[in-house]
PDB file of C-alpha atoms in Angstrom:
ATOM      1  CA  UNK S  19      98.074  73.895  91.857  1.00 63.00           C
ATOM      2  CA  UNK S  20     101.302  74.465  89.973  1.00 78.00           C
ATOM      3  CA  UNK S  21     102.337  73.484  86.533  1.00 89.00           C
ATOM      4  CA  UNK S  22     102.351  69.719  85.986  1.00 89.00           C
ATOM      5  CA  UNK S  23     105.457  67.949  84.753  1.00 92.00           C
ATOM      6  CA  UNK S  24     105.351  66.027  81.497  1.00 90.00           C
ATOM      7  CA  UNK S  25     105.270  62.765  83.452  1.00 90.00           C
ATOM      8  CA  UNK S  26     102.298  63.894  85.540  1.00 91.00           C
ATOM      9  CA  UNK S  27     100.448  65.063  82.437  1.00 91.00           C
ATOM     10  CA  UNK S  28     101.022  61.682  80.765  1.00 89.00           C
ATOM     11  CA  UNK S  29      99.871  59.879  83.922  1.00 88.00           C
ATOM     12  CA  UNK S  30      96.661  61.940  84.004  1.00 88.00           C
ATOM     13  CA  UNK S  31      96.019  61.368  80.307  1.00 87.00           C
ATOM     14  CA  UNK S  32      96.501  57.586  80.593  1.00 85.00           C
ATOM     15  CA  UNK S  33      94.329  57.285  83.684  1.00 83.00           C
ATOM     16  CA  UNK S  34      91.423  59.363  82.375  1.00 84.00           C
ATOM     17  CA  UNK S  35      91.347  57.485  79.075  1.00 83.00           C
ATOM     18  CA  UNK S  36      91.316  54.173  80.982  1.00 81.00           C
ATOM     19  CA  UNK S  37      88.442  55.298  83.171  1.00 78.00           C
ATOM     20  CA  UNK S  38      86.518  56.402  80.091  1.00 77.00           C
ATOM     21  CA  UNK S  39      87.046  53.153  78.162  1.00 75.00           C
ATOM     22  CA  UNK S  40      87.103  50.475  80.853  1.00 68.00           C
ATOM     23  CA  UNK S  41      84.840  51.743  83.603  1.00 73.00           C
ATOM     24  CA  UNK S  42      83.294  48.343  84.347  1.00 85.00           C
ATOM     25  CA  UNK S  43      86.618  46.538  84.793  1.00 90.00           C
ATOM     26  CA  UNK S  44      89.030  46.907  87.706  1.00 93.00           C
ATOM     27  CA  UNK S  45      92.385  48.404  86.804  1.00 91.00           C
ATOM     28  CA  UNK S  46      95.822  46.913  87.286  1.00 95.00           C
ATOM     29  CA  UNK S  47      97.839  49.913  88.410  1.00 95.00           C
ATOM     30  CA  UNK S  48     101.644  49.883  88.297  1.00 95.00           C
ATOM     31  CA  UNK S  49     104.160  52.042  90.105  1.00 95.00           C
ATOM     32  CA  UNK S  50     107.873  51.701  89.562  1.00 94.00           C
ATOM     33  CA  UNK S  51     110.653  53.317  91.548  1.00 93.00           C
ATOM     34  CA  UNK S  52     114.391  52.993  91.299  1.00 92.00           C
ATOM     35  CA  UNK S  53     114.449  50.194  93.860  1.00 92.00           C
ATOM     36  CA  UNK S  54     111.045  48.496  93.771  1.00 93.00           C
ATOM     37  CA  UNK S  55     107.953  47.813  91.673  1.00 94.00           C
ATOM     38  CA  UNK S  56     104.378  47.784  92.953  1.00 96.00           C
ATOM     39  CA  UNK S  57     101.119  46.492  91.453  1.00 97.00           C
ATOM     40  CA  UNK S  58      97.516  46.883  92.621  1.00 97.00           C
ATOM     41  CA  UNK S  59      94.193  45.737  91.251  1.00 97.00           C
ATOM     42  CA  UNK S  60      91.811  48.600  92.059  1.00 93.00           C
ATOM     43  CA  UNK S  61      88.030  48.543  91.786  1.00 92.00           C
ATOM     44  CA  UNK S  62      87.212  52.180  91.000  1.00 85.00           C
ATOM     45  CA  UNK S  63      83.449  51.683  91.320  1.00 84.00           C
ATOM     46  CA  UNK S  64      83.849  50.644  94.952  1.00 85.00           C
ATOM     47  CA  UNK S  65      87.047  52.652  95.558  1.00 87.00           C
ATOM     48  CA  UNK S  66      88.891  49.704  97.057  1.00 94.00           C
ATOM     49  CA  UNK S  67      92.015  47.685  96.408  1.00 96.00           C
ATOM     50  CA  UNK S  68      91.188  44.104  95.462  1.00 96.00           C
ATOM     51  CA  UNK S  69      94.742  42.701  95.402  1.00 97.00           C
ATOM     52  CA  UNK S  70      98.281  44.012  95.681  1.00 97.00           C
ATOM     53  CA  UNK S  71     101.840  42.779  95.282  1.00 96.00           C
ATOM     54  CA  UNK S  72     105.278  44.366  95.377  1.00 94.00           C
ATOM     55  CA  UNK S  73     108.955  43.636  95.782  1.00 93.00           C
ATOM     56  CA  UNK S  74     108.725  44.930  99.361  1.00 92.00           C
ATOM     57  CA  UNK S  75     106.961  41.790 100.567  1.00 90.00           C
ATOM     58  CA  UNK S  76     108.835  39.446 102.839  1.00 84.00           C
ATOM     59  CA  UNK S  77     108.855  36.444 100.498  1.00 80.00           C
ATOM     60  CA  UNK S  78     110.018  38.631  97.587  1.00 69.00           C
ATOM     61  CA  UNK S  79     112.903  40.188  99.503  1.00 69.00           C
ATOM     62  CA  UNK S  80     115.255  37.357  98.554  1.00 64.00           C
ATOM     63  CA  UNK S  81     115.509  38.668  94.994  1.00 67.00           C
ATOM     64  CA  UNK S  82     116.883  42.103  94.316  1.00 69.00           C
ATOM     65  CA  UNK S  83     114.378  44.911  93.912  1.00 73.00           C
ATOM     66  CA  UNK S  84     114.512  46.684  90.577  1.00 82.00           C
ATOM     67  CA  UNK S  85     115.078  43.950  88.001  1.00 91.00           C
ATOM     68  CA  UNK S  86     113.051  42.417  85.196  1.00 93.00           C
ATOM     69  CA  UNK S  87     113.066  39.068  87.036  1.00 93.00           C
ATOM     70  CA  UNK S  88     111.568  40.588  90.181  1.00 92.00           C
ATOM     71  CA  UNK S  89     108.949  42.391  88.068  1.00 94.00           C
ATOM     72  CA  UNK S  90     107.973  39.031  86.567  1.00 95.00           C
ATOM     73  CA  UNK S  91     107.589  37.582  90.063  1.00 94.00           C
ATOM     74  CA  UNK S  92     105.347  40.493  91.083  1.00 95.00           C
ATOM     75  CA  UNK S  93     103.273  39.958  87.923  1.00 96.00           C
ATOM     76  CA  UNK S  94     102.750  36.287  88.733  1.00 96.00           C
ATOM     77  CA  UNK S  95     101.869  37.087  92.330  1.00 96.00           C
ATOM     78  CA  UNK S  96      99.341  39.806  91.426  1.00 97.00           C
ATOM     79  CA  UNK S  97      97.651  37.465  88.924  1.00 97.00           C
ATOM     80  CA  UNK S  98      97.298  34.732  91.570  1.00 97.00           C
ATOM     81  CA  UNK S  99      95.844  37.128  94.142  1.00 97.00           C
ATOM     82  CA  UNK S 100      93.464  38.765  91.685  1.00 97.00           C
ATOM     83  CA  UNK S 101      92.148  35.379  90.531  1.00 97.00           C
ATOM     84  CA  UNK S 102      91.696  34.348  94.158  1.00 97.00           C
ATOM     85  CA  UNK S 103      89.615  37.509  94.668  1.00 96.00           C
ATOM     86  CA  UNK S 104      87.498  36.648  91.625  1.00 95.00           C
ATOM     87  CA  UNK S 105      88.962  39.121  89.126  1.00 95.00           C
ATOM     88  CA  UNK S 106      90.041  37.837  85.714  1.00 95.00           C
ATOM     89  CA  UNK S 107      89.538  40.841  83.395  1.00 94.00           C
ATOM     90  CA  UNK S 108      91.308  44.121  84.104  1.00 94.00           C
ATOM     91  CA  UNK S 109      92.506  47.217  82.291  1.00 92.00           C
ATOM     92  CA  UNK S 110      96.239  47.872  82.467  1.00 93.00           C
ATOM     93  CA  UNK S 111      97.171  51.240  83.969  1.00 92.00           C
ATOM     94  CA  UNK S 112     100.858  51.773  83.292  1.00 91.00           C
ATOM     95  CA  UNK S 113     100.664  54.971  85.333  1.00 87.00           C
ATOM     96  CA  UNK S 114     102.596  57.185  82.934  1.00 87.00           C
ATOM     97  CA  UNK S 115     105.498  54.768  82.636  1.00 92.00           C
ATOM     98  CA  UNK S 116     106.469  53.601  79.175  1.00 92.00           C
ATOM     99  CA  UNK S 117     105.479  50.039  78.283  1.00 95.00           C
ATOM    100  CA  UNK S 118     109.035  48.750  78.235  1.00 96.00           C
ATOM    101  CA  UNK S 119     111.416  46.834  80.480  1.00 95.00           C
ATOM    102  CA  UNK S 120     110.098  46.127  83.965  1.00 96.00           C
ATOM    103  CA  UNK S 121     106.580  47.356  83.214  1.00 96.00           C
ATOM    104  CA  UNK S 122     106.346  45.101  80.155  1.00 97.00           C
ATOM    105  CA  UNK S 123     107.776  42.143  82.102  1.00 97.00           C
ATOM    106  CA  UNK S 124     105.182  42.589  84.859  1.00 97.00           C
ATOM    107  CA  UNK S 125     102.352  42.834  82.306  1.00 97.00           C
ATOM    108  CA  UNK S 126     103.482  39.730  80.417  1.00 98.00           C
ATOM    109  CA  UNK S 127     103.779  37.721  83.642  1.00 97.00           C
ATOM    110  CA  UNK S 128     100.302  38.841  84.752  1.00 97.00           C
ATOM    111  CA  UNK S 129      98.896  37.723  81.385  1.00 97.00           C
ATOM    112  CA  UNK S 130     100.610  34.359  81.744  1.00 97.00           C
ATOM    113  CA  UNK S 131      99.155  34.102  85.245  1.00 96.00           C
ATOM    114  CA  UNK S 132      95.641  34.352  83.861  1.00 96.00           C
ATOM    115  CA  UNK S 133      94.678  38.030  83.839  1.00 96.00           C
ATOM    116  CA  UNK S 134      93.092  39.305  80.629  1.00 95.00           C
ATOM    117  CA  UNK S 135      93.862  42.797  79.330  1.00 91.00           C
TER     118      UNK S 135
END
């Protein structure tokens, strides 16, 4: 294994601290690319994805991909699906991304949708 980039080191650090502190809660994992944003609620104890949402979905394709507004829509959608699956408390895994812009918009919308973190 080669030398990790600063981003990968930050991602590892964030994820291990989350697993140490919030092992009993599922984690809301975020990935952001230049064009899209993705969110998953992952149950690490069972190693399965409980709910997922992204800007790649058919009903979300009407809005453009990488904007704060589309991140808010993904946040609302992930909160609805997680609540339907019976999950209300999660830990927020920003995945090495800074808590700013689209990541912050998604988190705020998920909180408004009923997720607690």
